[in-house]
Amino acid sequence: MSTTTERTTDAAYTSGSWDDLVGAALLGTERRRGSPGALLGAAAVQTVRRRAGLRPAEAGPRPEPAPHDPRPEPPEAAGRRLAQLLAGRAGAGSGSGRRGAAPDLTELLPQWLAAAAQHGYRAPASLIPALLDVARARSDLRPQALALAGTRGLWLARLNPDWRFALRGGSGGAGELPDAEDSVAVERLWQEGLFAERVALLGLVRAHEAAAGPRLLETTWSTERAEDRLMFLDSLRVGLSAGDEPFLEAALGDRSRNVRATAAELLSALPTSALAGRMAERALTCVGPEGVTPPAECDAGMLRDGVVKRPPAGRGERAWWLGQLVESAPLSCWRDRFGGLGPAEIVALPVAEGWAEELHAAWCRAAVRQGDPAWSQALLGEASAPPAAGPATASLAERAKLLSTLGEEERAAWVAEFIRTHGLSEAFQLLGVCLVPWAGALGRVVIEALDSARETGGYPWSFSGVMGLAERCLDPAEAGRLDALAAEPVEEGGAAAYWSEAFQRLVATLRLRAALHTELTPPPTH
Amino acid sequence: MTEQGVRWTAEQVLALAPDDASRKAGARLGGAGPWSQTGGSASGAVWGLCKGSGSTPYRTVVDLSGPAYKCSCPSRKFPCKHALGLLLLWAAEGLDTSSGAPDWAGEWLAERAAKAARPATGRSGPADAEGARKRAERRAARIGAGVTELEQRLADLVRGGLAGQERAGYAAWEETAARMVDAQAPGLASRVRELGTIPSCGTGWPARMLEEAALLHLLDRAWLGVSGLPEPLVETVRSRLGLQSRTEGEAVRDHWLVLAQYDTASPDGRLITRRTWLRGLRSGRPALVLDFGPPGRPPGLALPVGLALEAEARFRPGSAGLRADLGEGFGPAAPCRTAPAGVSTTAALEAYGAALREDPWLESWPVVLGPVVPIPGGRQEGAQGEQQASEAWQLADAEGTSALPVPLTGAGSRPGTGLWQLAALSGGGPLTVFGECGHLGFTPLTAWHPDSSEPVVLG
């Protein structure tokens, strides 16, 4: 009896569909009184038959082709270098003092990206995913990485939610932009484009014709979200001109406080603007040769011009208002007020008890905002003077900002002088604003200072910040000068061995940087 | 141009690295900085001195025709970072070939040349035929016992039903796998381990488990009836069980193009398997070279993708004629300057189907596919910005409507970097892709853009 059932069941296995077999296997042959061998045998036949008879599936919708990127690919060697730098990006910086004698590839990636941007290259396609990952992980590299990835990068980012940031980010030059003259295309992208594309478009249009920027903005301004309005205004900072004034003036009445404040700040950076004039008028009544009288109240006019009424905790109202008036007034207004004196003389004047710090700090902010080298120079004073005795500010961060308004040579000379008298320990921020590669004299001062730090028995990791900067900023031509330091004979262990290693790394990094730039230089075309 | 002039790419060099750490360390040594007295020979060798932390620089020499490496550093990695750095330097800038090799490099190179010239000597003395036969019999008996036990285990599995497996856990299968190791059938052991992992692999597991159990049953039955099988199938069965082949394979001399190379670790991490896929440029024949290494000592064979080397490949009998061992090479490997020709998706599956006839246990077959367009899966924005839902990635024929699915690997079945590289390279256009085509779909390993002969290894 049972044999008959078994035979029937086994026959069913052989003739059954694959799904029947899976069902039978799930339940178990015991319940159906079949034989396990028959089920496994039938399944084996079906498995091999199914595999051998596989047919292709129907293709899904294909992605739209990526837009054409007309830029050239970097030369082969440079492309390989990029692959190497991208492969070495993970896990490099251990962060702890001693780093060995080999260059830190992570730090060279920004340089590669910046140099490639100057040559106008596009990324080799196979490296775009790694570039997008870098852009996601390091926001400092994002604009450059995205610019290099170009239209294909954006195309790819649309396919992968991990890279959505690329479509939102405010990077310029990422999308394919129309001709600035093609008003229909400009209008269309402005209406339909992604935010990143619109910011880039605004930059393009303004570079082509300054007045076209505000015109474009006005067409949609009332419908933009507050955060977008703020970002658009912020992008006007580059290439700001008198032509932008009417638009900014109108933005002083914006619904959003941040937008109003940014508009006021931009207007104050335009020395000829009406707002700058109004601020000058207010500031001049407060400050003069006879002394300092801070404003008694913050009236409606001041509020409209962007003065913030409530001071942060711990600061007096009147000092707070004074600071804002002075920093927004054009610096040129002070010469007449002080009887024709120049900036250095004005800064050197004694100020009534208690107001000097407030006034000088405001002048510093104004010099930075207006990019005024003469005032910056005056406020910085002599580099050799002890920082605390400087005319304006002892803060290195403030000084670095002032320095950045000076011409390259002046800046490098000031910092070199500072290092020569005060050493390296405080030079980090100041070096950060110097043009890369460092000017010859500046570089030599840094190397000398490192050398004397070694001689006085310091450890290289006490200077790891400057060391890292030197790796990024020293002119590769200085590598020869460093060879001698790297090769100093040393006994095992001790500070000297670490220094020798640190210098070796510096030399190796400089050589690598030199190679990196050579590789990026396009071969001569005939 | 000397052969030395045809340099490898940095990718090709970095593909030799035994692990990620060496790849990074090697890349750092790939500049002129630490190197001195570097040079190369037209016959395919490069050498140089690399400054390390000690006072004596390391002596590094590479014979490109192996490639084979020698370095005086104490590293046990192979190739070491110095060899990688030297090759990168050579790849980037080339090396001076005007001066001869220094003594320390020349001696080793001469030794290698002499060894290559010597005819291969046979294995040890007079074979103990009787002893060998007895050993083979004993082993066959042990395997037979193991196979019978496994059959019992499989019968129990389907008798009780797969449904209980999700709860039963892995341990019982691990125990069975250990029994198969004892029975000297390592091939069965690894299949059993694989079987044990299926219930935890997500939806559709019962069908997959039945497939694997059925194929294991097929292998058991084949072994039990091995005397009645035709000869090539006997060899296939023996190799699937993990036994060495008894006959010498066919030797094919050709220019072998390296299509792909990648490592996988065994589930317990104790063995690294390196797969190297080759294709004969003359014969068109595919070859799979397997090489093994314990952790920290990666497999010795390191061939950069995109190079072609003239060599004799000895194909092992059975297994659809895929497994090969590389014999002596004839001259240095050189980059292949053309992308291989591809076939359609239909032809790819036909090739896999045909190979199954010879080896029903075959998971996949090596195929150069193309021109094809990668179609990314997941949610993507369509032309008009609407969301189109599709699940798996596909590789579709550039002309026509057929496509192969691409199995997703990695955590959470998210597409790995390699697939995104493939998409970036394609930009929606057609390209040529080498990969493994099997019942799970097509796994891309290497791609060629239509405008470039240089292969891109999909990471």
PDB file of N, CA, C and O in Angstrom, chain A residues 2 20 25 27 53 62 82 102 118 153 159 175 267 282 301 344 356 366 383 420 438 463 467 476:
ATOM      1  N   SER A   2       1.759   1.286   1.006  1.00  0.00           N
ATOM      2  CA  SER A   2       2.625   2.469   1.108  1.00  0.00           C
ATOM      3  C   SER A   2       3.561   2.581  -0.099  1.00  0.00           C
ATOM      4  O   SER A   2       3.880   3.674  -0.530  1.00  0.00           O
ATOM      5  N   ASP A  20       6.609  23.327  -7.433  1.00  0.00           N
ATOM      6  CA  ASP A  20       6.075  22.160  -6.723  1.00  0.00           C
ATOM      7  C   ASP A  20       7.178  21.504  -5.903  1.00  0.00           C
ATOM      8  O   ASP A  20       6.972  21.099  -4.762  1.00  0.00           O
ATOM      9  N   ALA A  25       9.778  20.236  -0.813  1.00  0.00           N
ATOM     10  CA  ALA A  25      10.981  20.233   0.015  1.00  0.00           C
ATOM     11  C   ALA A  25      10.751  21.000   1.313  1.00  0.00           C
ATOM     12  O   ALA A  25      11.246  20.613   2.369  1.00  0.00           O
ATOM     13  N   LEU A  27       7.904  21.314   2.937  1.00  0.00           N
ATOM     14  CA  LEU A  27       7.058  20.510   3.824  1.00  0.00           C
ATOM     15  C   LEU A  27       7.772  19.251   4.310  1.00  0.00           C
ATOM     16  O   LEU A  27       7.546  18.793   5.417  1.00  0.00           O
ATOM     17  N   GLY A  53      19.217  26.462 -19.474  1.00  0.00           N
ATOM     18  CA  GLY A  53      18.265  27.063 -20.414  1.00  0.00           C
ATOM     19  C   GLY A  53      17.988  28.535 -20.130  1.00  0.00           C
ATOM     20  O   GLY A  53      16.993  29.081 -20.615  1.00  0.00           O
ATOM     21  N   ARG A  62      16.735  52.546 -20.046  1.00  0.00           N
ATOM     22  CA  ARG A  62      18.142  52.942 -19.981  1.00  0.00           C
ATOM     23  C   ARG A  62      18.249  54.368 -19.435  1.00  0.00           C
ATOM     24  O   ARG A  62      17.352  55.174 -19.629  1.00  0.00           O
ATOM     25  N   LEU A  82      46.106  60.823  -9.593  1.00  0.00           N
ATOM     26  CA  LEU A  82      44.834  61.087  -8.909  1.00  0.00           C
ATOM     27  C   LEU A  82      44.285  59.781  -8.340  1.00  0.00           C
ATOM     28  O   LEU A  82      43.825  59.745  -7.192  1.00  0.00           O
ATOM     29  N   ALA A 102      57.296  58.977   5.198  1.00  0.00           N
ATOM     30  CA  ALA A 102      56.616  58.975   3.911  1.00  0.00           C
ATOM     31  C   ALA A 102      55.611  60.119   3.823  1.00  0.00           C
ATOM     32  O   ALA A 102      55.008  60.495   4.818  1.00  0.00           O
ATOM     33  N   GLN A 118      42.922  74.638 -12.451  1.00  0.00           N
ATOM     34  CA  GLN A 118      43.574  75.710 -13.215  1.00  0.00           C
ATOM     35  C   GLN A 118      43.778  75.311 -14.676  1.00  0.00           C
ATOM     36  O   GLN A 118      43.703  76.142 -15.559  1.00  0.00           O
ATOM     37  N   GLY A 153      29.579  63.885 -13.309  1.00  0.00           N
ATOM     38  CA  GLY A 153      29.420  63.717 -11.865  1.00  0.00           C
ATOM     39  C   GLY A 153      27.979  63.983 -11.446  1.00  0.00           C
ATOM     40  O   GLY A 153      27.392  63.226 -10.681  1.00  0.00           O
ATOM     41  N   LEU A 159      21.720  59.300  -9.929  1.00  0.00           N
ATOM     42  CA  LEU A 159      21.415  57.868  -9.874  1.00  0.00           C
ATOM     43  C   LEU A 159      21.629  57.284  -8.487  1.00  0.00           C
ATOM     44  O   LEU A 159      21.174  56.205  -8.186  1.00  0.00           O
ATOM     45  N   GLY A 175      27.444  72.186 -13.436  1.00  0.00           N
ATOM     46  CA  GLY A 175      26.540  71.773 -14.496  1.00  0.00           C
ATOM     47  C   GLY A 175      26.973  72.303 -15.849  1.00  0.00           C
ATOM     48  O   GLY A 175      27.952  73.023 -15.966  1.00  0.00           O
ATOM     49  N   LEU A 267      26.513  96.089   1.322  1.00  0.00           N
ATOM     50  CA  LEU A 267      26.474  97.510   0.968  1.00  0.00           C
ATOM     51  C   LEU A 267      27.592  98.277   1.650  1.00  0.00           C
ATOM     52  O   LEU A 267      28.195  99.179   1.068  1.00  0.00           O
ATOM     53  N   ARG A 282      26.766 108.720  10.597  1.00  0.00           N
ATOM     54  CA  ARG A 282      26.529 108.359  12.003  1.00  0.00           C
ATOM     55  C   ARG A 282      27.858 108.184  12.740  1.00  0.00           C
ATOM     56  O   ARG A 282      28.047 108.681  13.852  1.00  0.00           O
ATOM     57  N   GLY A 301      16.276 104.193  11.679  1.00  0.00           N
ATOM     58  CA  GLY A 301      17.162 104.255  10.519  1.00  0.00           C
ATOM     59  C   GLY A 301      18.323 103.293  10.658  1.00  0.00           C
ATOM     60  O   GLY A 301      18.682 102.579   9.719  1.00  0.00           O
ATOM     61  N   ALA A 344      48.017 105.298   9.479  1.00  0.00           N
ATOM     62  CA  ALA A 344      48.951 104.949  10.546  1.00  0.00           C
ATOM     63  C   ALA A 344      48.911 105.992  11.659  1.00  0.00           C
ATOM     64  O   ALA A 344      48.942 105.650  12.854  1.00  0.00           O
ATOM     65  N   ALA A 356      39.446 102.525  23.121  1.00  0.00           N
ATOM     66  CA  ALA A 356      40.463 102.193  22.117  1.00  0.00           C
ATOM     67  C   ALA A 356      40.226 100.809  21.528  1.00  0.00           C
ATOM     68  O   ALA A 356      40.206 100.609  20.303  1.00  0.00           O
ATOM     69  N   ALA A 366      36.460  96.723   9.469  1.00  0.00           N
ATOM     70  CA  ALA A 366      36.209  97.535   8.275  1.00  0.00           C
ATOM     71  C   ALA A 366      37.307  97.329   7.233  1.00  0.00           C
ATOM     72  O   ALA A 366      37.029  97.193   6.037  1.00  0.00           O
ATOM     73  N   ALA A 383      55.928  94.074  12.192  1.00  0.00           N
ATOM     74  CA  ALA A 383      55.895  92.650  12.488  1.00  0.00           C
ATOM     75  C   ALA A 383      56.830  92.304  13.631  1.00  0.00           C
ATOM     76  O   ALA A 383      56.615  91.351  14.370  1.00  0.00           O
ATOM     77  N   ARG A 420      60.892  85.642  12.083  1.00  0.00           N
ATOM     78  CA  ARG A 420      62.288  85.889  12.413  1.00  0.00           C
ATOM     79  C   ARG A 420      62.421  86.394  13.848  1.00  0.00           C
ATOM     80  O   ARG A 420      63.309  86.006  14.570  1.00  0.00           O
ATOM     81  N   TRP A 438      54.929  79.321  -1.036  1.00  0.00           N
ATOM     82  CA  TRP A 438      55.481  80.450  -0.309  1.00  0.00           C
ATOM     83  C   TRP A 438      56.603  81.115  -1.086  1.00  0.00           C
ATOM     84  O   TRP A 438      57.410  80.454  -1.741  1.00  0.00           O
ATOM     85  N   PHE A 463      55.791  71.034  16.379  1.00  0.00           N
ATOM     86  CA  PHE A 463      55.663  71.934  15.226  1.00  0.00           C
ATOM     87  C   PHE A 463      54.909  71.254  14.090  1.00  0.00           C
ATOM     88  O   PHE A 463      55.070  71.616  12.935  1.00  0.00           O
ATOM     89  N   MET A 467      54.827  72.087  10.180  1.00  0.00           N
ATOM     90  CA  MET A 467      55.410  71.059   9.315  1.00  0.00           C
ATOM     91  C   MET A 467      54.408  70.676   8.224  1.00  0.00           C
ATOM     92  O   MET A 467      54.752  70.578   7.047  1.00  0.00           O
ATOM     93  N   PRO A 476      58.466  73.681  -4.101  1.00  0.00           N
ATOM     94  CA  PRO A 476      59.240  72.450  -4.304  1.00  0.00           C
ATOM     95  C   PRO A 476      60.711  72.729  -4.605  1.00  0.00           C
ATOM     96  O   PRO A 476      61.566  71.871  -4.370  1.00  0.00           O
TER      97      PRO A 476
END
